[in-house]
PDB file of C-alpha atoms in Angstrom:
ATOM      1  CA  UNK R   1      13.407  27.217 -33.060  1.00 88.00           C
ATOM      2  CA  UNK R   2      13.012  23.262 -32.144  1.00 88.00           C
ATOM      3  CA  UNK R   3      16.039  23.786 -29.502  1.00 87.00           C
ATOM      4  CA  UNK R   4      14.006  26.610 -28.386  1.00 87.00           C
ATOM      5  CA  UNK R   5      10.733  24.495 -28.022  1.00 87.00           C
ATOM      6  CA  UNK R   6      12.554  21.453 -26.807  1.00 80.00           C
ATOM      7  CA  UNK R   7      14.145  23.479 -23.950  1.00 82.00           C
ATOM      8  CA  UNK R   8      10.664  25.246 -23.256  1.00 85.00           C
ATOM      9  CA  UNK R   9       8.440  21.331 -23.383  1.00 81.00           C
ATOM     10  CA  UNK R  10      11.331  20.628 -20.745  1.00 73.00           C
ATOM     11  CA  UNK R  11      10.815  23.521 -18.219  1.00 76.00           C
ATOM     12  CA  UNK R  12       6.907  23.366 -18.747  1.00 79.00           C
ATOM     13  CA  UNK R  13       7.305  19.073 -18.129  1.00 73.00           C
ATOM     14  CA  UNK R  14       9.028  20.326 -14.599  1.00 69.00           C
ATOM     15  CA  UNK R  15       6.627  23.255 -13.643  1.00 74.00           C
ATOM     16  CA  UNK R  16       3.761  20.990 -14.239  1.00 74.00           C
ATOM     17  CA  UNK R  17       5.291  18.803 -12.220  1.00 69.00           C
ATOM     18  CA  UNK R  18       6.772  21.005  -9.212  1.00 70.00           C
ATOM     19  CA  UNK R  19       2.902  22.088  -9.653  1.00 77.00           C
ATOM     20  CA  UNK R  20       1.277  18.574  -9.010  1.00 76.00           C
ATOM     21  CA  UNK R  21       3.837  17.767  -6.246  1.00 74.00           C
ATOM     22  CA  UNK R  22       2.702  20.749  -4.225  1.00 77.00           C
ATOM     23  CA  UNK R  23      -1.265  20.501  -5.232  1.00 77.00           C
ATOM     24  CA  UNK R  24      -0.830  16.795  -3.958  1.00 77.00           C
ATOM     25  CA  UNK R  25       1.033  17.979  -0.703  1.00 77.00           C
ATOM     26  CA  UNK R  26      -1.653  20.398   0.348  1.00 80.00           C
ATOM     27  CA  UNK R  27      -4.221  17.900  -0.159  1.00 82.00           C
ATOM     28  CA  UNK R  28      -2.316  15.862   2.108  1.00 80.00           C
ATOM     29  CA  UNK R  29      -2.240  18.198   4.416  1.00 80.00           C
ATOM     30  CA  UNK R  30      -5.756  18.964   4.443  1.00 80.00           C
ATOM     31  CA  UNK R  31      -6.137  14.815   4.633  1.00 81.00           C
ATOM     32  CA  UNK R  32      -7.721  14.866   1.315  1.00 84.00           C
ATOM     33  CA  UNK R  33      -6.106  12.308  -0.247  1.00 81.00           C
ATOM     34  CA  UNK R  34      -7.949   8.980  -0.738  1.00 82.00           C
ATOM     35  CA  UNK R  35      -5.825   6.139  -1.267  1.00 83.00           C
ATOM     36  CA  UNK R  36      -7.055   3.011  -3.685  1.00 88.00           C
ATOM     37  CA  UNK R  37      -6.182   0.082  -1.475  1.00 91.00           C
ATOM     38  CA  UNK R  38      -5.069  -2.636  -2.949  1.00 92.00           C
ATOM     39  CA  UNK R  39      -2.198  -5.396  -2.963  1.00 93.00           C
ATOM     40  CA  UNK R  40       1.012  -3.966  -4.357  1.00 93.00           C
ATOM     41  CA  UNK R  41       4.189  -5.782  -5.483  1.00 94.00           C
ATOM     42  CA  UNK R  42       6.862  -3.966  -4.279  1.00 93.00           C
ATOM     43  CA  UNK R  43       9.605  -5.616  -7.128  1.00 94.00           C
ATOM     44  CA  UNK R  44       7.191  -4.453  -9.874  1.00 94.00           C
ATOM     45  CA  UNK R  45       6.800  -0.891  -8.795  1.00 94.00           C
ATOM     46  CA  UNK R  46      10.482  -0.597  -8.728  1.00 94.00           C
ATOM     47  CA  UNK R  47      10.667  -2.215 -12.328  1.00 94.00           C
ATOM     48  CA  UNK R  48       8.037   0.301 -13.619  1.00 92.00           C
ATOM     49  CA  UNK R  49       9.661   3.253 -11.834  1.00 92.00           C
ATOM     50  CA  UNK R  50      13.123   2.030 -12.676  1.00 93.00           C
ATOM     51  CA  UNK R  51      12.106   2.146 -16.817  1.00 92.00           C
ATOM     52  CA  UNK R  52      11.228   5.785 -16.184  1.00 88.00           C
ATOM     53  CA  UNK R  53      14.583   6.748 -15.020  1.00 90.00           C
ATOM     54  CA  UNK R  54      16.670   3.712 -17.344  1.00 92.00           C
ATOM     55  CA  UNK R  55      17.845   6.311 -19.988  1.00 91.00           C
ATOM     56  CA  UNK R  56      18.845   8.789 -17.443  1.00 90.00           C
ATOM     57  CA  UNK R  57      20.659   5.960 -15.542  1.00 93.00           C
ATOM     58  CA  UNK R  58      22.249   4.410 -18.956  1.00 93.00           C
ATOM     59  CA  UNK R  59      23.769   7.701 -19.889  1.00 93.00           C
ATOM     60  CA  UNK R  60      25.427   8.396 -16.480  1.00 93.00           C
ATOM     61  CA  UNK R  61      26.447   4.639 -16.177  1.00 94.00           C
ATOM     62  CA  UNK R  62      24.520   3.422 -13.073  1.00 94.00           C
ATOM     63  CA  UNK R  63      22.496   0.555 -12.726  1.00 93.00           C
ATOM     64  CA  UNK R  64      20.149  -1.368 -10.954  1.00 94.00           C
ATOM     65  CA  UNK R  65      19.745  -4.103  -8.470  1.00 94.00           C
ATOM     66  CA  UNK R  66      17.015  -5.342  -6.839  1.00 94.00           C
ATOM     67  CA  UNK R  67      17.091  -7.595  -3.689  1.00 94.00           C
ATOM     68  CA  UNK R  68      14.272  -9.428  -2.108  1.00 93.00           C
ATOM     69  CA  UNK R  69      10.709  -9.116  -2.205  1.00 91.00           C
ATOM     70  CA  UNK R  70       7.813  -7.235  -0.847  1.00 92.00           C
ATOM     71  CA  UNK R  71       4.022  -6.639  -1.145  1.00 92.00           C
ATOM     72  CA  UNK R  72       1.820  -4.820   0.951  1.00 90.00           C
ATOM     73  CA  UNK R  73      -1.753  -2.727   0.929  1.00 91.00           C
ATOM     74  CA  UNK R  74      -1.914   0.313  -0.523  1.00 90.00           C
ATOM     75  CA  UNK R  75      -2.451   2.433  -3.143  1.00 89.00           C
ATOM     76  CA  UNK R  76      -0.353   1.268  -6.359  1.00 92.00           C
ATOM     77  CA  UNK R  77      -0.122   4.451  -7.777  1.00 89.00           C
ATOM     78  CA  UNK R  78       1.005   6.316  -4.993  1.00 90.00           C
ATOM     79  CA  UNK R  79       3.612   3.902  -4.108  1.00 91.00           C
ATOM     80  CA  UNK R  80       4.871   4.267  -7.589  1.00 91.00           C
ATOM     81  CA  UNK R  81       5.041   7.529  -7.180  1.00 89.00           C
ATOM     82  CA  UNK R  82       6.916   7.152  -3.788  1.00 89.00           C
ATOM     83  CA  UNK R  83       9.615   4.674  -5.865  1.00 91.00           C
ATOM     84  CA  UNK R  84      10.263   7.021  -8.644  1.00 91.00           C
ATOM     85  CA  UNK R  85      11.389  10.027  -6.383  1.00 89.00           C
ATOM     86  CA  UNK R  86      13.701   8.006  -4.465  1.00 91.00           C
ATOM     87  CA  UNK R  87      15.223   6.257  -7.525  1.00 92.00           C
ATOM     88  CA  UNK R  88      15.064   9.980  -9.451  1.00 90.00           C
ATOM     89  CA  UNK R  89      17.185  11.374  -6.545  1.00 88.00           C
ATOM     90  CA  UNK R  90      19.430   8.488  -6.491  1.00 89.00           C
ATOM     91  CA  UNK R  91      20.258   8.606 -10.302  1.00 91.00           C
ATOM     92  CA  UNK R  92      20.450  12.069 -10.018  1.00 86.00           C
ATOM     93  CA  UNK R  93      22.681  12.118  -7.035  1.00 85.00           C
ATOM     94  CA  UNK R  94      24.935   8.984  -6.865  1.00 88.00           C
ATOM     95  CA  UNK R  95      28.431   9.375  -8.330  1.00 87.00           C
ATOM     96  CA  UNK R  96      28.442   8.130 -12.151  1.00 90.00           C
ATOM     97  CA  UNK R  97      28.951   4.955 -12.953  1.00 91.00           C
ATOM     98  CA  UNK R  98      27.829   3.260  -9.459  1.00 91.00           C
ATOM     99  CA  UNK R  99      25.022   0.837  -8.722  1.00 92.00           C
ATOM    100  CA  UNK R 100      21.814   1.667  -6.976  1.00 93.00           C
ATOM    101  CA  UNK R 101      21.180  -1.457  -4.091  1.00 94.00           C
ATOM    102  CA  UNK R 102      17.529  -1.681  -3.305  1.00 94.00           C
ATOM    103  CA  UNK R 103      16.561  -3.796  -0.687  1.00 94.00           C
ATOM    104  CA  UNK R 104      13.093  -4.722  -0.225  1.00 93.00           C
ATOM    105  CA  UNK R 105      12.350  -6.876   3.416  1.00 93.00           C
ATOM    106  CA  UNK R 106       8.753  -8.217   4.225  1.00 90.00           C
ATOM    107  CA  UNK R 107       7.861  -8.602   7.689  1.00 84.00           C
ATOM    108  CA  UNK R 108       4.701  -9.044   9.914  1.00 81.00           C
ATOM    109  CA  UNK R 109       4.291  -5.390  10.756  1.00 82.00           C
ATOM    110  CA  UNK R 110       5.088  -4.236   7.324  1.00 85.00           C
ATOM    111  CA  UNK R 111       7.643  -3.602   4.333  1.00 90.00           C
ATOM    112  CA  UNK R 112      10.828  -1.999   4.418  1.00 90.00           C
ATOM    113  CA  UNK R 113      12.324  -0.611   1.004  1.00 91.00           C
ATOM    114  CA  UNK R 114      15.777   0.794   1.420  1.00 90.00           C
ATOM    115  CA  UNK R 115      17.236   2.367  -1.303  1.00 90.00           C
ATOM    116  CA  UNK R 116      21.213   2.141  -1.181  1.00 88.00           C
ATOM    117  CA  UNK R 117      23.812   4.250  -3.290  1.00 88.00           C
ATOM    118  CA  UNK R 118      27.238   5.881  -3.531  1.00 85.00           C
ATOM    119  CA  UNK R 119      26.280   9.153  -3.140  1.00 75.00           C
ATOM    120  CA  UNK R 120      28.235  12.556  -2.761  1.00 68.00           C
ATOM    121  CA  UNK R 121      28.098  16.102  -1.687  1.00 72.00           C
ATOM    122  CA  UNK R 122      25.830  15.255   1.362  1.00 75.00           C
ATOM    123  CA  UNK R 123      27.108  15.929   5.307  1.00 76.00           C
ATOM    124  CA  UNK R 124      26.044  14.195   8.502  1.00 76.00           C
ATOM    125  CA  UNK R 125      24.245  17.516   9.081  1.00 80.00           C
ATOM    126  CA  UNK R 126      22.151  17.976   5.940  1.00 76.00           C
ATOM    127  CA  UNK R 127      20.624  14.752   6.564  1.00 79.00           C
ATOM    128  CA  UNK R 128      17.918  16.010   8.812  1.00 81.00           C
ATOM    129  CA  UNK R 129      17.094  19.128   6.408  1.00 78.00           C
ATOM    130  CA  UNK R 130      16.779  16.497   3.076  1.00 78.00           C
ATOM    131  CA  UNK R 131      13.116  15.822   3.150  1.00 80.00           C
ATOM    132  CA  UNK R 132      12.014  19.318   4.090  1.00 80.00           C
ATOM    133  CA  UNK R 133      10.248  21.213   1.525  1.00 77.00           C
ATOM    134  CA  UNK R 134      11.931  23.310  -0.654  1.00 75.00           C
ATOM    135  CA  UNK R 135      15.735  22.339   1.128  1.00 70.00           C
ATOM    136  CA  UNK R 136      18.396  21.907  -1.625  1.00 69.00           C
ATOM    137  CA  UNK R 137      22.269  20.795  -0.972  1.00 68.00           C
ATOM    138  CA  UNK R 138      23.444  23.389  -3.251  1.00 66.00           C
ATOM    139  CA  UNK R 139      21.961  26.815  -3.051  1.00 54.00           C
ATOM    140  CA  UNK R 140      23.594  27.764  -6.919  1.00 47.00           C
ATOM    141  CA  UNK R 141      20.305  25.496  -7.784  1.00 48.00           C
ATOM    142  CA  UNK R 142      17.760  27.588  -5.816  1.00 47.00           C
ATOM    143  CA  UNK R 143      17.126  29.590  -8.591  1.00 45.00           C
ATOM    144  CA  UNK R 144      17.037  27.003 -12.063  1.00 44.00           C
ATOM    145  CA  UNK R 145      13.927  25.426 -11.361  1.00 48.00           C
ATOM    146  CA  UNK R 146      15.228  21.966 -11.731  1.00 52.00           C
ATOM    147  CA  UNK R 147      14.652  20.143  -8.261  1.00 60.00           C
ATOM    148  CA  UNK R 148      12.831  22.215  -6.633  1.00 62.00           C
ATOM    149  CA  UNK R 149      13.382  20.634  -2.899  1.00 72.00           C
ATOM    150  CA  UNK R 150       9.495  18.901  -3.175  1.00 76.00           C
ATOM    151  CA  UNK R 151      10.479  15.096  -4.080  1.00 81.00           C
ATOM    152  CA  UNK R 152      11.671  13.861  -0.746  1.00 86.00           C
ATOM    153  CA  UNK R 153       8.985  15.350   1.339  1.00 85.00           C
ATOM    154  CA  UNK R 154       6.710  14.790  -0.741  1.00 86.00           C
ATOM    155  CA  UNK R 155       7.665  10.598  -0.524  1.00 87.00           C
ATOM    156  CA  UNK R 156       7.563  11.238   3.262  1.00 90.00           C
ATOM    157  CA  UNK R 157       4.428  12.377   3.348  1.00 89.00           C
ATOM    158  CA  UNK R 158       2.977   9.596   1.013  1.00 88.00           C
ATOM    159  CA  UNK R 159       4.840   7.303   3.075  1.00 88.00           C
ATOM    160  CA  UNK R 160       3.088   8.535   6.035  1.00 89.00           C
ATOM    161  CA  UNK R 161      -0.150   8.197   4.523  1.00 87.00           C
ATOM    162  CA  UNK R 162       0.320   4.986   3.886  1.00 86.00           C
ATOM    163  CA  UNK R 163       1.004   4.156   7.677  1.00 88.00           C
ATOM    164  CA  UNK R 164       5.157   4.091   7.450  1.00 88.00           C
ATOM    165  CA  UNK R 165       7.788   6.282   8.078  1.00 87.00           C
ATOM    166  CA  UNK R 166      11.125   7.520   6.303  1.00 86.00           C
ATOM    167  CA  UNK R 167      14.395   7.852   6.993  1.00 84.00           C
ATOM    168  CA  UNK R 168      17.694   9.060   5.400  1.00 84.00           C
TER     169      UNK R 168
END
């Protein structure tokens, strides 16, 4: 019975959150998101996002580095929320054992944050399909529930919000 209600917590933890993602992504839509403006430190998002994702990345042997530094105006949460997806999808995605590179640059017009890994699986054409909604690499995964094909466009769109743009 507690494997049973472990496995259940689990698919309930990702509904809830395949659930928020889209409730948040039609309220973007509808421009009815309000963003908290305030100063953000790039490095310390990352830190906080990383020590979400930290056991995952332990157990699969990957690691973090962090390069530079960054602040801009925005909304803290948001952009924490932004940091986690990428660094989920990187853990998730990156061959075992490799480090994740990111590289944060401040400039006059803005920040750039890219995220840098050793990937696999991905071609030169899925790269424009990768932050459309509900677009998965492997179409065996349609079906399990587990990444539903929301994280990336759902970082674009908070990136957009925010004035930027993404890129793969």
């Amino acid at each position: 019975y507690e494997r049973a209600m472990d496995r259940s917590l689990v698919m309930l933890r990702q509904m809830k959150g395949m659930v928020e993602g889209l409730l948040l992504l039609a309220r973007a839509d509808a421009g009815k998101v309000a963003l908290r403006v305030g100063d953000v430190d790039v490095a310390a998002v990352v830190g906080r996002s990383w020590e979400v994702l930290e056991e995952r990345a332990n157990a699969r042997k990957m690691r973090l580095r962090v390069e530079g530094e960054a602040s801009l105006r925005g909304d803290a949460e948001l952009v924490g929320m932004m940091m986690t997806i990428l660094l989920e999808n990187a853990v998730c995605y990156a061959m075992a054992g490799t480090e994740i590179l990111v590289l944060m640059t401040q400039a006059a017009q803005g920040v750039a944050v890219e995220i840098v890994n050793e990937g696999h699986g991905l071609e030169a054409g899925d790269i424009p399909h990768v932050f459309e909604r509900f677009w998965r690499k492997d179409a065996a995964r349609a079906e399990t529930g587990v990444h539903a094909g929301l994280g990336l466009s759902l970082c674009e769109r908070l990136v957009e919000l925010h004035g930027g743009g993404v890129s793969a």
